[in-house]
mmCIF file of C-alpha atoms in Angstrom:
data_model
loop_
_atom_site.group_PDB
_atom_site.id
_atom_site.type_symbol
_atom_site.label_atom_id
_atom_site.label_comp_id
_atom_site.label_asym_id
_atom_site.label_seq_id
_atom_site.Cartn_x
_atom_site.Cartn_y
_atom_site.Cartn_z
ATOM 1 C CA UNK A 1 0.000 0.000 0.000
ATOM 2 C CA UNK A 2 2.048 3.038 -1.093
ATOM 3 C CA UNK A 3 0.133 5.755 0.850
ATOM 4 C CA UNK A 4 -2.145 4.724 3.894
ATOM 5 C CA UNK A 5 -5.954 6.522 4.137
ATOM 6 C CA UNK A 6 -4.718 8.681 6.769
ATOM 7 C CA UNK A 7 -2.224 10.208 4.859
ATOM 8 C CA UNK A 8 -3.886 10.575 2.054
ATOM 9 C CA UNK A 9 -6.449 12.517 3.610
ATOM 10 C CA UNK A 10 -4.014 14.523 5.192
ATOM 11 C CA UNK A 11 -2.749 15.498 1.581
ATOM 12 C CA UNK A 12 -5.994 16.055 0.359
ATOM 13 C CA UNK A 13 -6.028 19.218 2.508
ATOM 14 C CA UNK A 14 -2.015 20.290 2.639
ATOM 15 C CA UNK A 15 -1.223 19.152 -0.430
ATOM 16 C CA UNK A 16 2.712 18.496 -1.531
ATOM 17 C CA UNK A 17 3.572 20.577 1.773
ATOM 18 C CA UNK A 18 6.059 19.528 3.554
ATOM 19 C CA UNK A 19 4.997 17.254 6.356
ATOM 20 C CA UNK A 20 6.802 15.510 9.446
ATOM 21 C CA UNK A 21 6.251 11.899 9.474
ATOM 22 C CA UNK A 22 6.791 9.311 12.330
ATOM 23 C CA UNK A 23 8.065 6.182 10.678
ATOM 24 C CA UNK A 24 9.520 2.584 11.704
ATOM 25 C CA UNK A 25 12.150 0.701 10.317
ATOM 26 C CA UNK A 26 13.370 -3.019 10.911
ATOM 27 C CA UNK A 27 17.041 -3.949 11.325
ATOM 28 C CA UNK A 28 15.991 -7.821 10.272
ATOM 29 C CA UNK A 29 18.700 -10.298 11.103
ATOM 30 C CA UNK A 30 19.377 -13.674 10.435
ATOM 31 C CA UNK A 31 21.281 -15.896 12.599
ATOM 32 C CA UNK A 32 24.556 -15.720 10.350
ATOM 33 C CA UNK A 33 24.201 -11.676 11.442
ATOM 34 C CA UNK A 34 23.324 -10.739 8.234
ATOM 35 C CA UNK A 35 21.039 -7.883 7.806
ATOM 36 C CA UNK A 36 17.223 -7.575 5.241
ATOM 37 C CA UNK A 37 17.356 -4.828 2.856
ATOM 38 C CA UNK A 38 14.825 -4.046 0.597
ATOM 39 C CA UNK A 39 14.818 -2.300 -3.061
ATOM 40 C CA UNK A 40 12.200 0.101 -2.362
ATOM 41 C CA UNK A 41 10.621 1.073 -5.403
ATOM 42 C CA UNK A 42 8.687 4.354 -4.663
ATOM 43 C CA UNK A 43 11.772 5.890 -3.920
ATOM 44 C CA UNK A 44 13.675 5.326 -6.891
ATOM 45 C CA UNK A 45 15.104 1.922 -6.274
ATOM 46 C CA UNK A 46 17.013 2.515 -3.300
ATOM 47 C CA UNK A 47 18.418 0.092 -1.079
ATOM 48 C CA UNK A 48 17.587 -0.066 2.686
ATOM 49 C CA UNK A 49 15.880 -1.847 5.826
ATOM 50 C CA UNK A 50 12.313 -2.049 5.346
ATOM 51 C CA UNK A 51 9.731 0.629 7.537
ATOM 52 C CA UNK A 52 7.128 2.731 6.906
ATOM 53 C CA UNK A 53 4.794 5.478 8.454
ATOM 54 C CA UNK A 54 3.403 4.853 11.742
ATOM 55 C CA UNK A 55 -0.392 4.603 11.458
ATOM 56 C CA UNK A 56 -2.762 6.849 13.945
ATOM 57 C CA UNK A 57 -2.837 4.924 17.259
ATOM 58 C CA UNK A 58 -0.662 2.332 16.796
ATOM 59 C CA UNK A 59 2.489 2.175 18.324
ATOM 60 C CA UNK A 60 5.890 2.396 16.227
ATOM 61 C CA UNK A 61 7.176 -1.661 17.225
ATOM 62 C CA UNK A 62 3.151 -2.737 15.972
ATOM 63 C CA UNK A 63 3.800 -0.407 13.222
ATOM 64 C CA UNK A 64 7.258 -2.010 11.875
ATOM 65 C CA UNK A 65 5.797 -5.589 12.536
ATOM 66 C CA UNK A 66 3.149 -4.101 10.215
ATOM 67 C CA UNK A 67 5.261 -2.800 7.397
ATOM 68 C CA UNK A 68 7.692 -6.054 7.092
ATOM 69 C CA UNK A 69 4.420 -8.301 6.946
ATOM 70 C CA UNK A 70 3.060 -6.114 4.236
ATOM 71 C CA UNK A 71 5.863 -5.355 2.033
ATOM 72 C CA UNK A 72 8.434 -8.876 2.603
ATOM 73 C CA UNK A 73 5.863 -11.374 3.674
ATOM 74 C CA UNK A 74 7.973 -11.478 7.153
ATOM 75 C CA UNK A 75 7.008 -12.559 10.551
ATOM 76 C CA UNK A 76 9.295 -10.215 12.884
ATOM 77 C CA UNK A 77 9.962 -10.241 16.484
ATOM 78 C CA UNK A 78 11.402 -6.883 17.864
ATOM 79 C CA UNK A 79 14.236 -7.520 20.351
ATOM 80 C CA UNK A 80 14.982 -3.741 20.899
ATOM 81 C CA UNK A 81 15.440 -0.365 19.831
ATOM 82 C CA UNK A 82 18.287 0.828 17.741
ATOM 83 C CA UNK A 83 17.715 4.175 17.673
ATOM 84 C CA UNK A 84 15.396 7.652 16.799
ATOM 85 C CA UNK A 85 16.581 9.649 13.828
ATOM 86 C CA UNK A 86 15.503 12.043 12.223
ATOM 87 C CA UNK A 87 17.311 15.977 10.532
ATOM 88 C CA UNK A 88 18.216 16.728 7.328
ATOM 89 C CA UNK A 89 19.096 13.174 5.874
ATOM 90 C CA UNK A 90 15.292 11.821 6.858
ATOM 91 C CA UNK A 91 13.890 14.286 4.086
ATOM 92 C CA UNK A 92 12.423 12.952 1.018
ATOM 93 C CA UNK A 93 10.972 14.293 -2.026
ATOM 94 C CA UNK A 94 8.777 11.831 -4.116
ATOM 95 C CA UNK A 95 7.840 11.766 -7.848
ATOM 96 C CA UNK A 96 4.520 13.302 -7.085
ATOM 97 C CA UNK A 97 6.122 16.736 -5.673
ATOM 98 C CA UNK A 98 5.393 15.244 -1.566
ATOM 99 C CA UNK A 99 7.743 16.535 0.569
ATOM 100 C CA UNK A 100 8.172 14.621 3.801
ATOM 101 C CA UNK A 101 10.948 14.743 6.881
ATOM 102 C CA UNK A 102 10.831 11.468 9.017
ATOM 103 C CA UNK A 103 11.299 10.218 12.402
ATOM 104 C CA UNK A 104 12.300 7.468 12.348
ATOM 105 C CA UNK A 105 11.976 4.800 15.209
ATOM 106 C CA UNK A 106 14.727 1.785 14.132
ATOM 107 C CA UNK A 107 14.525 -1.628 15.601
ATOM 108 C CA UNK A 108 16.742 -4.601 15.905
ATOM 109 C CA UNK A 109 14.454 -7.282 14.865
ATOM 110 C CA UNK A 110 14.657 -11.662 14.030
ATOM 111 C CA UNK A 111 12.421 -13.558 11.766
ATOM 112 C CA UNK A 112 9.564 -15.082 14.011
ATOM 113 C CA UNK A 113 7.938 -17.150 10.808
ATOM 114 C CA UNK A 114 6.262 -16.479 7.610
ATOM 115 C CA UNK A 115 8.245 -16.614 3.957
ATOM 116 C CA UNK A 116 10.335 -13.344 2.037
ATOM 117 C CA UNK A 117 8.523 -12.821 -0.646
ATOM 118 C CA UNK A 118 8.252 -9.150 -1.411
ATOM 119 C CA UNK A 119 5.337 -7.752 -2.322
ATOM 120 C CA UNK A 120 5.969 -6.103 -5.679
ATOM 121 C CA UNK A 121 4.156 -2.938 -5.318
ATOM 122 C CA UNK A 122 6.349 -1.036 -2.635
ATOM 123 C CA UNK A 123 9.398 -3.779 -2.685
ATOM 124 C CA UNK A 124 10.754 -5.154 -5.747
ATOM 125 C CA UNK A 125 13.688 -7.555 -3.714
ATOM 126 C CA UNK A 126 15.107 -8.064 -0.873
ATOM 127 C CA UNK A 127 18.103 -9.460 0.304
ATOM 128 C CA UNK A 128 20.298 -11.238 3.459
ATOM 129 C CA UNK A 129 23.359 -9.201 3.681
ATOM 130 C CA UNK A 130 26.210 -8.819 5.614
ATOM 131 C CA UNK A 131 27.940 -5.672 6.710
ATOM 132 C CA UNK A 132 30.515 -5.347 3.911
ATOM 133 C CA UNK A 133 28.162 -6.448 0.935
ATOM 134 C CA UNK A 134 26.010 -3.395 1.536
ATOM 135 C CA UNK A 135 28.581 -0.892 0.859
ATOM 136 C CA UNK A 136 28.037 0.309 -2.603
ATOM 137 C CA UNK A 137 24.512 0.360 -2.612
ATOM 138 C CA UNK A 138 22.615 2.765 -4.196
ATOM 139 C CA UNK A 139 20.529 3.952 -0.929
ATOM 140 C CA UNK A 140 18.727 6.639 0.847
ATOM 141 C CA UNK A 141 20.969 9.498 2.695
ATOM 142 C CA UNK A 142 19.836 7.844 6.109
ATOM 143 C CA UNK A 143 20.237 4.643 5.241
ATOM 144 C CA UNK A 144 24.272 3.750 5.745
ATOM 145 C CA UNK A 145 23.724 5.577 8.975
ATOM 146 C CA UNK A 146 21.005 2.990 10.034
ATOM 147 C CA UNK A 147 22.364 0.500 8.310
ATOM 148 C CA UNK A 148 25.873 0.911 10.674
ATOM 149 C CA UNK A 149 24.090 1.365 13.524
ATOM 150 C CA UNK A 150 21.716 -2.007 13.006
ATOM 151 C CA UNK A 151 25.101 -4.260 12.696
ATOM 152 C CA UNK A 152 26.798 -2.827 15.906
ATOM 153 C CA UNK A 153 23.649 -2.946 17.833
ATOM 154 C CA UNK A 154 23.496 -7.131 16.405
ATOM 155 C CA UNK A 155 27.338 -8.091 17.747
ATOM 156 C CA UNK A 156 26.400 -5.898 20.880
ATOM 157 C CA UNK A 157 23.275 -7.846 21.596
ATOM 158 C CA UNK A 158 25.380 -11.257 20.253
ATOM 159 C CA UNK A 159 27.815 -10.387 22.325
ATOM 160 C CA UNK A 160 25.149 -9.958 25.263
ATOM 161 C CA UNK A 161 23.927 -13.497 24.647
ATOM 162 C CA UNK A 162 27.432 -15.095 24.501
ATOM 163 C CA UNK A 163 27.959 -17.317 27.500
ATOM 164 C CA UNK A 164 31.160 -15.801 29.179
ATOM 165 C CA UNK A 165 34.069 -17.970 29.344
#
């Protein structure tokens, strides 16, 4: 679903103004450590973690459970929060003249069930990657930012769950 009702309604009345958007984005591991990314077609088939707006009254670790059902076919279990983001970097213009700024809520998540199977409209692929095969991406400002915090928040947390010797 590229633009939810609420939104839509909202640009019914403001138009292609520029609006602040809280969003959620999943950090997806596997248990090699490698990280999801998605080609995200809607904003010119960028690379990065898959999210999305948060939705009126729901809270932004229902909302990123949402977004990876909807748009990889994912199952996700949230095991903790990365990070909030948001500043220059979050700002994106789309092909329709929207202007947006997100906030972005970013979770380290693991696959709870369910198949990857993108769903063609907002995701064209996705992908199990580790750290050094994203570099050289084509991806969103934000995303390496993300994208370095998600793996150092995955050996911290691994490293948390290692028995000590």
């Amino acid at each position: 679903m590229p633009i939810s009702e609420f939104l839509a309604g909202v640009r019914a009345k403001v138009g292609n103004d520029l609006l602040i958007l809280p969003s959620a984005t999943a950090c997806v591991f596997d248990d090699q450590g490698r990280m999801l990314v998605a080609l995200h077609k809607e904003q010119g088939d960028l690379w990065a973690p898959p999210g999305g707006i948060i939705e009126p009254d729901e809270s932004p670790d229902d909302a990123v459970v949402r977004e990876v059902r909807e748009e990889i076919g994912l199952d996700i279990r949230v095991r903790g929060l990365i990070g909030a983001y948001g500043g220059p970097l979050y700002r994106a213009s789309y092909a329709n003249g929207d202007q947006v700024s997100f906030v972005m809520s970013v979770y380290g998540c693991a696959v709870a069930g369910g198949a990857l199977s993108p769903d063609g409209v907002e995701i064209d692929e996705a992908r199990w990657l580790s750290e050094p095969e994203t570099v050289g991406l084509t991806m969103p400002g934000w995303a390496p930012a993300v994208i370095i915090d998600g793996f150092a928040w995955w050996r911290a947390s691994r490293d948390a769950r290692s028995p000590v010797a």
